[in-house]
């Protein structure tokens, strides 16, 4: 019998491939990176499903579109599995958490289902299935922080087709204590649990050590961070501690909840230069009546006051938002009020959706008065308005100097790079610059707007 030391060493290229397809939000992107790390002893990341022996679909249940895409993707994967029966297919994320075993009924060929609290079980579920056990399901609520391999921010993105991680995503909390009528997240991700601040700091240090310049803090309602910790902390305390870590050049976060925005948060955001000049704060509706029905515990006045406080002190602060159109009972007047808030705020961009009921939410039981066509019509009106506002906002940058963190290659110009401004607008350089590389922070002069991006030329190249 061979001893352990005589086992052939498995190199990265000997390992079978794993491909993870991600639907949904940045929290899911983050879990995907974590999964690659959790599986790295047994699998190497690949960029296409047809190169993989293990395909995972990290699902989102916020909108039914993503859920429909899951089932159509499972159909395609079944075809692949017919050609290569050894391939394993797994479903994880919010739909897995919500549907559990039901997924095995609709999704023939699925080998694994595991929820948002069970990522660390993935290797053992895979092993069991490979040994001939029946399809594995793990969706119990578990507290996962302790199980996570620290340092997953160092997953080499070039190996799995992801963008180079000049920006590191760092999760600061899990779950949500709110109960917005349309949202399934509190059910799928459980109550809010803040991550220990020391663990967050450690992960940020590792990310910086690996070359990240920008830290994106993630949570469902980031600004309620720390209220469940002992001793209690605030989100501002956390921002201070992250900003003090050497090598952190920029900090972003998604998403603050308007109800939790307090003066100390506004003061810190406007005064600390490491906090990017961009706030993504969901509005959802401009009508107080609809906000009440949605169980969003703030009103349009509060939302507008927050924006006013931010913009009066930082005029170039970019504001983006999420808006739901056609919530049950939304009248013409309610919709008009949402358009009015868009006029008042001049959002740099907005992510808008027409309402679709998610089973298990309070809104699913509300009578819908609008037809699908009416909802789509409102959505189109809103999106056309946003396009006009975005175009004007982008045009206003022309001739100004902006700081850009170079984070990718310009897909349209060989040898050229692109980056993001502090306001989170992509800026493309259209000529190659000697010595300019991913991770540099440079000053650029904006020369022209494109549809959702800017074109710019390098002004100064002071590498941080
Ligand atoms: S704040 Fe509301 S919309 Fe956001 S995750 Fe929590 S319940 Fe969902």
Tab-separated table of N, CA, C and O and ligand atoms in Angstrom, residues 176 178-180 182-183 185-186 220-221 257 296, ligand 1:
chain	number	residue	atom	x	y	z
A	176	UNK	N	-30.501	39.878	5.909
A	176	UNK	CA	-31.152	41.187	6.014
A	176	UNK	C	-32.267	41.125	7.048
A	176	UNK	O	-33.020	40.160	7.103
A	178	UNK	N	-34.593	43.551	7.199
A	178	UNK	CA	-35.751	44.312	6.727
A	178	UNK	C	-36.759	43.323	6.138
A	178	UNK	O	-36.469	42.136	5.997
A	179	UNK	N	-37.916	43.840	5.782
A	179	UNK	CA	-38.885	42.928	5.166
A	179	UNK	C	-39.622	43.660	4.047
A	179	UNK	O	-40.833	43.877	4.126
A	180	UNK	N	-38.857	44.041	3.031
A	180	UNK	CA	-39.473	44.702	1.873
A	180	UNK	C	-40.434	43.701	1.233
A	180	UNK	O	-40.086	42.527	1.061
A	182	UNK	N	-41.503	42.940	-1.605
A	182	UNK	CA	-41.242	42.248	-2.874
A	182	UNK	C	-40.022	41.337	-2.807
A	182	UNK	O	-39.679	40.676	-3.773
A	183	UNK	N	-39.331	41.280	-1.665
A	183	UNK	CA	-37.971	40.729	-1.665
A	183	UNK	C	-37.889	39.400	-0.930
A	183	UNK	O	-38.419	39.245	0.167
A	185	UNK	N	-34.888	37.976	-0.238
A	185	UNK	CA	-33.556	37.841	0.380
A	185	UNK	C	-33.602	37.467	1.869
A	185	UNK	O	-32.858	36.583	2.306
A	186	UNK	N	-34.468	38.100	2.691
A	186	UNK	CA	-34.474	37.709	4.104
A	186	UNK	C	-34.775	36.217	4.297
A	186	UNK	O	-34.305	35.608	5.252
A	220	UNK	N	-26.297	43.517	2.311
A	220	UNK	CA	-27.634	43.888	1.811
A	220	UNK	C	-27.979	45.305	2.237
A	220	UNK	O	-28.539	46.064	1.478
A	221	UNK	N	-27.665	45.647	3.483
A	221	UNK	CA	-27.865	47.027	3.954
A	221	UNK	C	-26.583	47.380	4.713
A	221	UNK	O	-26.529	47.252	5.936
A	257	UNK	N	-28.943	51.639	2.952
A	257	UNK	CA	-30.409	51.719	2.967
A	257	UNK	C	-30.781	53.121	3.455
A	257	UNK	O	-30.287	53.552	4.500
A	296	UNK	N	-40.985	49.800	2.661
A	296	UNK	CA	-39.694	50.488	2.696
A	296	UNK	C	-39.856	51.596	3.743
A	296	UNK	O	-40.646	52.521	3.547
B	1	LIG	S1	-33.415	45.839	2.379
B	1	LIG	FE1	-35.301	45.074	1.464
B	1	LIG	S2	-34.748	44.817	-0.712
B	1	LIG	FE2	-32.807	44.949	0.415
B	1	LIG	S3	-32.314	42.809	0.872
B	1	LIG	FE3	-33.400	43.587	2.655
B	1	LIG	S4	-35.551	43.010	2.286
B	1	LIG	FE4	-34.456	42.833	0.327
